[in-house]
């Protein structure tokens, strides 16, 4: 299952990401055209056509899995996000977030950090469970003692 995130980013960084995604999408489309031409796909019919199409789809899935083609924002970001989560020790099993807890990006009593120095563009990305769960749970549980201390300070 995929989970949608909206992040405030600089327009420059969003343009760089979109350029990377476009170049990978173009490379993937070229690979499909090359393989279709190599196998004479337009001339094939019936089971022969379905067999070649299945082989092309399997090759594309493999290319996406290995990172050779990253034609979506999520696929482009996944390797770096996975590496960052691993480097921070967040790629592990976490307890579930309690019901009613603030969600990522929210400040208690506030709308959230929607703007900042130059963060005027919005990155919308759908993350798979294997990245979403450790990210959201890890952020919650590592920040929980700090938020609790801030809440106690504010209550004084």
Coordinates of C-alpha atoms in Angstrom, one line a residue:
X1 CA 0.0 0.0 0.0
X2 CA 1.2 3.5 -0.8
X3 CA 0.9 6.5 1.5
X4 CA 0.9 10.0 0.2
X5 CA 3.2 12.7 1.6
X6 CA 3.3 16.4 0.8
X7 CA 6.5 18.1 1.6
X8 CA 7.6 21.7 1.3
X9 CA 10.7 22.0 -0.8
X10 CA 12.6 24.6 -2.8
X11 CA 11.4 25.0 -6.4
X12 CA 15.0 24.3 -7.5
X13 CA 15.1 21.0 -5.8
X14 CA 11.7 20.0 -7.2
X15 CA 12.9 20.9 -10.7
X16 CA 16.0 18.8 -10.2
X17 CA 14.0 15.8 -9.1
X18 CA 11.5 16.2 -11.9
X19 CA 14.4 16.4 -14.4
X20 CA 15.8 13.2 -13.1
X21 CA 12.4 11.5 -13.3
X22 CA 11.8 12.7 -16.8
X23 CA 15.2 11.5 -18.0
X24 CA 14.5 8.0 -16.4
X25 CA 11.0 8.0 -17.9
X26 CA 12.5 8.8 -21.4
X27 CA 15.1 6.1 -21.0
X28 CA 12.4 3.5 -20.0
X29 CA 10.2 4.5 -23.0
X30 CA 13.2 4.2 -25.3
X31 CA 14.0 0.8 -23.9
X32 CA 10.4 -0.3 -24.6
X33 CA 10.6 1.1 -28.2
X34 CA 14.0 -0.6 -28.8
X35 CA 12.7 -4.0 -27.5
X36 CA 9.5 -3.7 -29.5
X37 CA 11.4 -3.0 -32.6
X38 CA 14.0 -5.8 -31.9
X39 CA 11.3 -8.4 -31.5
X40 CA 9.0 -7.0 -34.2
X41 CA 6.2 -6.6 -31.6
X42 CA 3.9 -4.7 -33.9
X43 CA 3.8 -7.6 -36.3
X44 CA 3.1 -10.3 -33.7
X45 CA -0.3 -11.5 -32.8
X46 CA -1.9 -13.8 -30.2
X47 CA 0.2 -15.7 -27.7
X48 CA 3.5 -14.7 -29.4
X49 CA 2.6 -11.1 -28.8
X50 CA 1.5 -11.7 -25.2
X51 CA 4.7 -13.6 -24.5
X52 CA 6.9 -10.8 -25.8
X53 CA 4.9 -8.2 -23.9
X54 CA 5.2 -10.1 -20.7
X55 CA 9.0 -10.4 -21.2
X56 CA 9.2 -6.6 -21.7
X57 CA 7.1 -5.9 -18.6
X58 CA 9.3 -8.3 -16.5
X59 CA 12.4 -6.6 -17.8
X60 CA 11.0 -3.1 -16.9
X61 CA 10.0 -4.3 -13.4
X62 CA 13.6 -5.6 -12.9
X63 CA 15.0 -2.3 -14.2
X64 CA 12.9 -0.4 -11.7
X65 CA 13.8 -2.8 -8.9
X66 CA 17.5 -2.4 -9.5
X67 CA 17.2 1.4 -9.9
X68 CA 18.2 1.4 -13.6
X69 CA 14.9 3.1 -14.4
X70 CA 13.3 5.4 -11.8
X71 CA 10.4 7.0 -13.8
X72 CA 8.4 8.3 -10.8
X73 CA 9.2 10.6 -7.9
X74 CA 8.8 7.7 -5.4
X75 CA 11.2 5.5 -7.3
X76 CA 13.7 8.3 -7.7
X77 CA 13.6 9.2 -4.0
X78 CA 13.5 5.6 -2.5
X79 CA 17.2 4.7 -2.6
X80 CA 18.3 7.9 -1.0
X81 CA 15.4 7.8 1.6
X82 CA 16.2 4.2 2.4
X83 CA 19.9 5.0 2.9
X84 CA 19.1 8.0 5.1
X85 CA 16.7 6.0 7.2
X86 CA 19.3 3.3 7.6
X87 CA 22.1 5.8 8.5
X88 CA 19.8 7.3 11.2
X89 CA 19.0 3.9 12.6
X90 CA 15.3 4.3 11.7
X91 CA 15.0 1.2 9.4
X92 CA 13.8 -1.1 12.1
X93 CA 10.6 -2.4 13.7
X94 CA 8.9 0.3 15.7
X95 CA 5.8 0.2 17.9
X96 CA 2.7 1.6 16.3
X97 CA 2.0 5.3 16.8
X98 CA -0.7 5.8 19.4
X99 CA -4.2 6.9 18.3
X100 CA -4.6 10.6 18.5
X101 CA -0.9 11.4 18.3
X102 CA 0.1 14.4 16.2
X103 CA 1.0 13.3 12.7
X104 CA 4.4 14.0 11.1
X105 CA 4.8 17.7 10.2
X106 CA 2.3 18.9 12.8
X107 CA 3.3 21.1 15.7
X108 CA 0.9 20.8 18.6
X109 CA -1.8 23.5 18.3
X110 CA -0.4 24.6 14.9
X111 CA -1.2 23.9 11.2
X112 CA 2.4 22.7 10.6
X113 CA 5.5 24.0 8.9
X114 CA 4.1 24.7 5.4
X115 CA 6.6 27.3 4.5
X116 CA 10.2 28.2 5.3
X117 CA 13.1 29.9 3.7
X118 CA 12.5 29.3 0.0
X119 CA 10.3 26.2 0.6
X120 CA 7.5 27.3 -1.7
X121 CA 7.1 24.3 -3.9
X122 CA 5.2 21.1 -2.9
X123 CA 6.5 17.6 -3.5
X124 CA 3.7 15.0 -3.5
X125 CA 5.0 11.5 -3.3
X126 CA 3.5 8.1 -2.5
X127 CA 5.7 6.0 -0.4
X128 CA 5.4 2.2 0.0
X129 CA 4.9 0.7 3.4
X130 CA 8.5 -0.4 3.7
X131 CA 9.6 3.2 3.7
X132 CA 6.4 4.9 5.2
X133 CA 6.2 2.8 8.3
X134 CA 9.8 3.2 9.6
X135 CA 9.8 6.9 8.6
X136 CA 6.6 7.9 10.4
X137 CA 7.0 5.6 13.4
X138 CA 10.7 6.4 13.7
X139 CA 10.1 10.1 13.6
X140 CA 7.3 9.8 16.2
X141 CA 9.2 7.7 18.7
X142 CA 12.6 9.5 18.4
X143 CA 10.8 12.9 18.8
X144 CA 8.4 11.9 21.5
X145 CA 10.6 12.6 24.5
X146 CA 11.5 16.0 23.1
X147 CA 7.9 16.9 22.4
X148 CA 6.9 15.7 25.8
X149 CA 9.6 17.9 27.4
X150 CA 8.4 20.9 25.4
X151 CA 4.8 20.3 26.3
X152 CA 5.8 20.1 30.0
X153 CA 7.8 23.3 29.7
X154 CA 4.9 25.0 27.9
X155 CA 2.5 23.9 30.7
X156 CA 4.7 25.6 33.3

